[in-house]
Amino acid sequence: MLNERYGRRRGLPPFEVNASFGDNGALRTATINVDKARFEVAPKDKAWQVKLTATGWKSPIGPAVEFDDLEASAVVDANGANVTDIKGRAGGGALTGQLKASWGGAIQVSGDFKLDNGRMNQLMPAFTRDFSASGTVSLTANYAFSGATLQTLFDNVRLEGPFTLAGGELNNVDVVRALQTNRAAGQHGGKTRFDTLTGAVQVSGRNYSYRQLQLSSGPMNATGAIDVNEGALSGRINAELGTKGVVVARGALTPGGTLRDPVLR
């Protein structure tokens, strides 16, 4: 049995290794504790079987999403990894998924995941602090990313999938007020409350596209598409305010400005 503690090296967090070896010196099992994550490693044919368990953990690479709990199984060899049975919770929502990775040259990762009933106000700060929203989010997505090193791995992310938001609000955006006013400078600030907001998201690097958007908020309904390119907003929103028989206001709005300071005209 071997027990070793390692300090911070080459940007890696401190970790502890417990390993046991057979009479021939071959590794039988190893346990690696990194922060709040535990990796159990054992030989499997010409590869390694790895099991991950974590609680209150943030991955040291990629978006700083905190996993309430996380479990996964993987088979890893010299050329890549096949990670299956990913399940856990993030932002209070249930998470499942799988991924494949290869590193025979550039590192390439692809996979899919499903998140049910996550809390937007907990999840969003891991991706941006320029815009905030609340509500429960469900998302099913496919993704792929690649990089020459771990540090550049998330520079070229591609993701797409449908989403549903329920019972929340968009901060610093007021669709109803923008619909009712006709200011040359456009409408800044406010909030847009919604019962449901559905659509499909596409991510390519630092650019985000939201398509097939449908928002329902009591007497107000809106549809449209929005693009976020390097933080700049564009797109079109068609909104209608009123009851089924009486329309109070109707119009087309153009998003502009930035994610930090959006404007509707």
mmCIF file of C-alpha atoms in Angstrom, residues 43-253:
data_model
loop_
_atom_site.group_PDB
_atom_site.id
_atom_site.type_symbol
_atom_site.label_atom_id
_atom_site.label_comp_id
_atom_site.label_asym_id
_atom_site.label_seq_id
_atom_site.Cartn_x
_atom_site.Cartn_y
_atom_site.Cartn_z
ATOM 1 C CA PRO A 43 -6.715 -2.114 -14.349
ATOM 2 C CA LYS A 44 -9.112 -3.480 -16.972
ATOM 3 C CA ASP A 45 -7.593 -5.505 -19.802
ATOM 4 C CA LYS A 46 -5.179 -3.032 -21.465
ATOM 5 C CA ALA A 47 -7.028 -0.008 -20.083
ATOM 6 C CA TRP A 48 -8.171 1.453 -16.768
ATOM 7 C CA GLN A 49 -11.580 1.380 -15.140
ATOM 8 C CA VAL A 50 -12.255 4.703 -13.379
ATOM 9 C CA LYS A 51 -15.156 5.594 -11.100
ATOM 10 C CA LEU A 52 -15.794 9.181 -10.074
ATOM 11 C CA THR A 53 -17.820 10.312 -7.062
ATOM 12 C CA ALA A 54 -18.004 13.945 -5.956
ATOM 13 C CA THR A 55 -20.032 16.229 -3.691
ATOM 14 C CA GLY A 56 -20.103 20.022 -3.806
ATOM 15 C CA TRP A 57 -17.431 19.902 -6.522
ATOM 16 C CA LYS A 58 -16.365 22.200 -9.354
ATOM 17 C CA SER A 59 -14.311 20.827 -12.221
ATOM 18 C CA PRO A 60 -10.856 22.471 -12.430
ATOM 19 C CA ILE A 61 -11.392 23.045 -16.178
ATOM 20 C CA GLY A 62 -14.331 24.446 -18.106
ATOM 21 C CA PRO A 63 -17.303 26.398 -16.735
ATOM 22 C CA ALA A 64 -17.275 26.650 -12.936
ATOM 23 C CA VAL A 65 -20.548 24.751 -12.480
ATOM 24 C CA GLU A 66 -20.824 23.348 -8.972
ATOM 25 C CA PHE A 67 -22.126 19.796 -8.859
ATOM 26 C CA ASP A 68 -24.229 19.102 -5.788
ATOM 27 C CA ASP A 69 -23.267 15.484 -6.346
ATOM 28 C CA LEU A 70 -21.815 13.607 -9.307
ATOM 29 C CA GLU A 71 -21.098 10.008 -10.289
ATOM 30 C CA ALA A 72 -19.597 8.595 -13.483
ATOM 31 C CA SER A 73 -17.863 5.486 -14.795
ATOM 32 C CA ALA A 74 -15.148 5.523 -17.438
ATOM 33 C CA VAL A 75 -12.792 3.265 -19.347
ATOM 34 C CA VAL A 76 -9.524 5.089 -20.089
ATOM 35 C CA ASP A 77 -6.601 4.035 -22.256
ATOM 36 C CA ALA A 78 -3.663 5.732 -23.944
ATOM 37 C CA ASN A 79 -5.843 7.082 -26.760
ATOM 38 C CA GLY A 80 -8.937 8.331 -24.960
ATOM 39 C CA ALA A 81 -11.819 7.728 -22.585
ATOM 40 C CA ASN A 82 -15.401 6.509 -22.756
ATOM 41 C CA VAL A 83 -17.421 8.005 -19.895
ATOM 42 C CA THR A 84 -20.825 6.477 -19.228
ATOM 43 C CA ASP A 85 -23.501 6.584 -16.552
ATOM 44 C CA ILE A 86 -22.942 10.241 -15.713
ATOM 45 C CA LYS A 87 -25.551 11.220 -13.161
ATOM 46 C CA GLY A 88 -25.868 13.753 -10.422
ATOM 47 C CA ARG A 89 -27.316 17.116 -9.516
ATOM 48 C CA ALA A 90 -26.305 20.658 -10.476
ATOM 49 C CA GLY A 91 -28.121 23.830 -9.484
ATOM 50 C CA GLY A 92 -30.665 21.623 -7.763
ATOM 51 C CA GLY A 93 -31.530 19.867 -11.049
ATOM 52 C CA ALA A 94 -31.115 16.223 -12.034
ATOM 53 C CA LEU A 95 -28.281 15.623 -14.511
ATOM 54 C CA THR A 96 -27.565 12.608 -16.741
ATOM 55 C CA GLY A 97 -25.205 12.157 -19.673
ATOM 56 C CA GLN A 98 -22.249 10.503 -21.367
ATOM 57 C CA LEU A 99 -19.138 11.547 -23.291
ATOM 58 C CA LYS A 100 -16.224 10.285 -25.331
ATOM 59 C CA ALA A 101 -12.765 11.823 -25.438
ATOM 60 C CA SER A 102 -9.672 11.210 -27.536
ATOM 61 C CA TRP A 103 -6.188 12.679 -27.225
ATOM 62 C CA GLY A 104 -4.108 11.169 -29.989
ATOM 63 C CA GLY A 105 -2.984 14.672 -30.953
ATOM 64 C CA ALA A 106 -5.502 17.421 -30.204
ATOM 65 C CA ILE A 107 -7.940 16.667 -27.383
ATOM 66 C CA GLN A 108 -11.462 16.078 -28.722
ATOM 67 C CA VAL A 109 -14.577 15.593 -26.585
ATOM 68 C CA SER A 110 -18.189 14.952 -27.593
ATOM 69 C CA GLY A 111 -21.298 13.787 -25.791
ATOM 70 C CA ASP A 112 -24.775 14.635 -24.635
ATOM 71 C CA PHE A 113 -26.521 15.495 -21.393
ATOM 72 C CA LYS A 114 -29.948 16.174 -19.947
ATOM 73 C CA LEU A 115 -30.721 18.569 -17.108
ATOM 74 C CA ASP A 116 -34.155 18.610 -15.464
ATOM 75 C CA ASN A 117 -35.442 21.431 -13.244
ATOM 76 C CA GLY A 118 -32.178 23.217 -12.541
ATOM 77 C CA ARG A 119 -32.299 26.662 -10.935
ATOM 78 C CA MET A 120 -31.207 29.367 -13.355
ATOM 79 C CA ASN A 121 -30.046 31.760 -10.638
ATOM 80 C CA GLN A 122 -27.581 29.110 -9.413
ATOM 81 C CA LEU A 123 -26.363 27.894 -12.801
ATOM 82 C CA MET A 124 -26.041 31.116 -14.812
ATOM 83 C CA PRO A 125 -23.162 32.748 -12.875
ATOM 84 C CA ALA A 126 -20.902 29.881 -14.003
ATOM 85 C CA PHE A 127 -21.329 31.096 -17.606
ATOM 86 C CA THR A 128 -21.871 34.863 -17.334
ATOM 87 C CA ARG A 129 -22.394 37.566 -14.729
ATOM 88 C CA ASP A 130 -23.431 40.137 -17.327
ATOM 89 C CA PHE A 131 -27.040 38.914 -17.395
ATOM 90 C CA SER A 132 -29.236 37.184 -14.821
ATOM 91 C CA ALA A 133 -32.465 35.219 -14.898
ATOM 92 C CA SER A 134 -34.485 33.043 -12.563
ATOM 93 C CA GLY A 135 -36.809 30.059 -12.981
ATOM 94 C CA THR A 136 -36.349 26.331 -13.441
ATOM 95 C CA VAL A 137 -34.580 25.157 -16.589
ATOM 96 C CA SER A 138 -34.692 21.835 -18.415
ATOM 97 C CA LEU A 139 -32.254 21.277 -21.285
ATOM 98 C CA THR A 140 -31.324 18.364 -23.525
ATOM 99 C CA ALA A 141 -28.166 18.992 -25.557
ATOM 100 C CA ASN A 142 -25.401 17.517 -27.690
ATOM 101 C CA TYR A 143 -21.950 19.075 -27.471
ATOM 102 C CA ALA A 144 -18.420 18.878 -28.822
ATOM 103 C CA PHE A 145 -15.244 20.761 -28.082
ATOM 104 C CA SER A 146 -11.550 20.424 -28.800
ATOM 105 C CA GLY A 147 -8.197 21.993 -28.026
ATOM 106 C CA ALA A 148 -4.484 21.437 -28.225
ATOM 107 C CA THR A 149 -4.241 21.568 -24.405
ATOM 108 C CA LEU A 150 -6.549 21.389 -21.394
ATOM 109 C CA GLN A 151 -6.250 25.170 -21.066
ATOM 110 C CA THR A 152 -7.663 25.728 -24.591
ATOM 111 C CA LEU A 153 -10.122 22.843 -24.560
ATOM 112 C CA PHE A 154 -13.205 25.027 -24.041
ATOM 113 C CA ASP A 155 -12.233 27.760 -26.521
ATOM 114 C CA ASN A 156 -14.105 26.021 -29.342
ATOM 115 C CA VAL A 157 -17.314 24.696 -27.788
ATOM 116 C CA ARG A 158 -20.270 23.653 -29.929
ATOM 117 C CA LEU A 159 -23.595 22.832 -28.279
ATOM 118 C CA GLU A 160 -27.210 22.627 -29.381
ATOM 119 C CA GLY A 161 -30.518 21.504 -27.945
ATOM 120 C CA PRO A 162 -34.039 22.486 -26.867
ATOM 121 C CA PHE A 163 -34.759 24.090 -23.501
ATOM 122 C CA THR A 164 -37.699 25.051 -21.297
ATOM 123 C CA LEU A 165 -37.736 27.713 -18.592
ATOM 124 C CA ALA A 166 -40.629 27.910 -16.159
ATOM 125 C CA GLY A 167 -41.828 30.326 -13.497
ATOM 126 C CA GLY A 168 -39.122 32.982 -13.588
ATOM 127 C CA GLU A 169 -38.027 36.355 -14.899
ATOM 128 C CA LEU A 170 -35.447 37.986 -17.149
ATOM 129 C CA ASN A 171 -33.644 40.835 -15.432
ATOM 130 C CA ASN A 172 -32.794 44.162 -17.088
ATOM 131 C CA VAL A 173 -35.294 43.510 -19.914
ATOM 132 C CA ASP A 174 -38.932 44.692 -20.010
ATOM 133 C CA VAL A 175 -40.786 43.444 -23.087
ATOM 134 C CA VAL A 176 -44.185 44.819 -21.965
ATOM 135 C CA ARG A 177 -42.883 48.344 -21.396
ATOM 136 C CA ALA A 178 -40.963 48.288 -24.685
ATOM 137 C CA LEU A 179 -44.176 47.240 -26.451
ATOM 138 C CA GLN A 180 -46.174 50.074 -24.889
ATOM 139 C CA THR A 181 -43.662 52.867 -25.476
ATOM 140 C CA ASN A 182 -41.975 54.277 -28.553
ATOM 141 C CA ARG A 183 -38.752 55.792 -27.324
ATOM 142 C CA ALA A 184 -36.121 56.629 -29.899
ATOM 143 C CA ALA A 185 -33.422 55.473 -27.497
ATOM 144 C CA GLY A 186 -35.259 52.212 -26.852
ATOM 145 C CA GLN A 187 -36.260 50.578 -23.577
ATOM 146 C CA HIS A 188 -33.555 49.896 -20.991
ATOM 147 C CA GLY A 189 -33.921 48.096 -17.677
ATOM 148 C CA GLY A 190 -36.925 46.516 -15.994
ATOM 149 C CA LYS A 191 -37.925 42.874 -15.750
ATOM 150 C CA THR A 192 -39.870 40.412 -17.861
ATOM 151 C CA ARG A 193 -41.720 37.825 -15.845
ATOM 152 C CA PHE A 194 -42.786 34.641 -17.607
ATOM 153 C CA ASP A 195 -44.800 31.519 -16.987
ATOM 154 C CA THR A 196 -42.915 29.588 -19.656
ATOM 155 C CA LEU A 197 -40.082 30.352 -22.075
ATOM 156 C CA THR A 198 -39.130 27.668 -24.601
ATOM 157 C CA GLY A 199 -36.733 27.518 -27.521
ATOM 158 C CA ALA A 200 -33.552 25.981 -28.885
ATOM 159 C CA VAL A 201 -30.017 27.140 -28.136
ATOM 160 C CA GLN A 202 -26.946 26.850 -30.351
ATOM 161 C CA VAL A 203 -23.479 27.673 -29.024
ATOM 162 C CA SER A 204 -20.413 28.151 -31.209
ATOM 163 C CA GLY A 205 -17.410 29.398 -29.279
ATOM 164 C CA ARG A 206 -18.430 32.712 -27.695
ATOM 165 C CA ASN A 207 -21.518 33.106 -29.897
ATOM 166 C CA TYR A 208 -25.007 32.059 -28.784
ATOM 167 C CA SER A 209 -28.125 31.727 -30.945
ATOM 168 C CA TYR A 210 -31.611 31.292 -29.501
ATOM 169 C CA ARG A 211 -34.232 30.129 -31.992
ATOM 170 C CA GLN A 212 -37.952 29.244 -31.929
ATOM 171 C CA LEU A 213 -38.400 31.347 -28.816
ATOM 172 C CA GLN A 214 -41.881 31.356 -27.305
ATOM 173 C CA LEU A 215 -42.623 33.310 -24.130
ATOM 174 C CA SER A 216 -45.898 33.311 -22.218
ATOM 175 C CA SER A 217 -46.493 35.770 -19.386
ATOM 176 C CA GLY A 218 -50.149 36.184 -18.449
ATOM 177 C CA PRO A 219 -51.662 38.594 -21.026
ATOM 178 C CA MET A 220 -48.387 38.908 -22.969
ATOM 179 C CA ASN A 221 -47.037 36.457 -25.528
ATOM 180 C CA ALA A 222 -43.898 36.769 -27.607
ATOM 181 C CA THR A 223 -41.986 34.810 -30.230
ATOM 182 C CA GLY A 224 -38.678 35.409 -31.948
ATOM 183 C CA ALA A 225 -34.964 34.781 -32.221
ATOM 184 C CA ILE A 226 -31.960 36.352 -30.476
ATOM 185 C CA ASP A 227 -28.234 36.208 -31.213
ATOM 186 C CA VAL A 228 -25.442 37.016 -28.769
ATOM 187 C CA ASN A 229 -22.173 37.555 -30.638
ATOM 188 C CA GLU A 230 -19.228 38.358 -28.372
ATOM 189 C CA GLY A 231 -21.736 39.898 -25.947
ATOM 190 C CA ALA A 232 -23.548 42.058 -28.552
ATOM 191 C CA LEU A 233 -27.294 41.469 -29.011
ATOM 192 C CA SER A 234 -29.325 41.266 -32.222
ATOM 193 C CA GLY A 235 -32.478 39.541 -33.453
ATOM 194 C CA ARG A 236 -36.216 40.128 -33.578
ATOM 195 C CA ILE A 237 -39.100 39.698 -31.141
ATOM 196 C CA ASN A 238 -42.798 39.751 -32.075
ATOM 197 C CA ALA A 239 -44.922 40.509 -29.011
ATOM 198 C CA GLU A 240 -48.613 40.868 -28.304
ATOM 199 C CA LEU A 241 -50.349 42.175 -25.182
ATOM 200 C CA GLY A 242 -54.012 41.533 -24.468
ATOM 201 C CA THR A 243 -56.664 38.872 -24.088
ATOM 202 C CA LYS A 244 -57.831 36.333 -26.620
ATOM 203 C CA GLY A 245 -60.476 38.714 -27.924
ATOM 204 C CA VAL A 246 -58.903 42.120 -27.292
ATOM 205 C CA VAL A 247 -55.372 43.104 -28.341
ATOM 206 C CA VAL A 248 -54.040 46.048 -26.342
ATOM 207 C CA ALA A 249 -50.671 46.327 -28.066
ATOM 208 C CA ARG A 250 -48.786 44.459 -30.757
ATOM 209 C CA GLY A 251 -45.430 45.052 -32.355
ATOM 210 C CA ALA A 252 -42.000 43.922 -33.479
ATOM 211 C CA LEU A 253 -39.049 44.661 -31.207
#
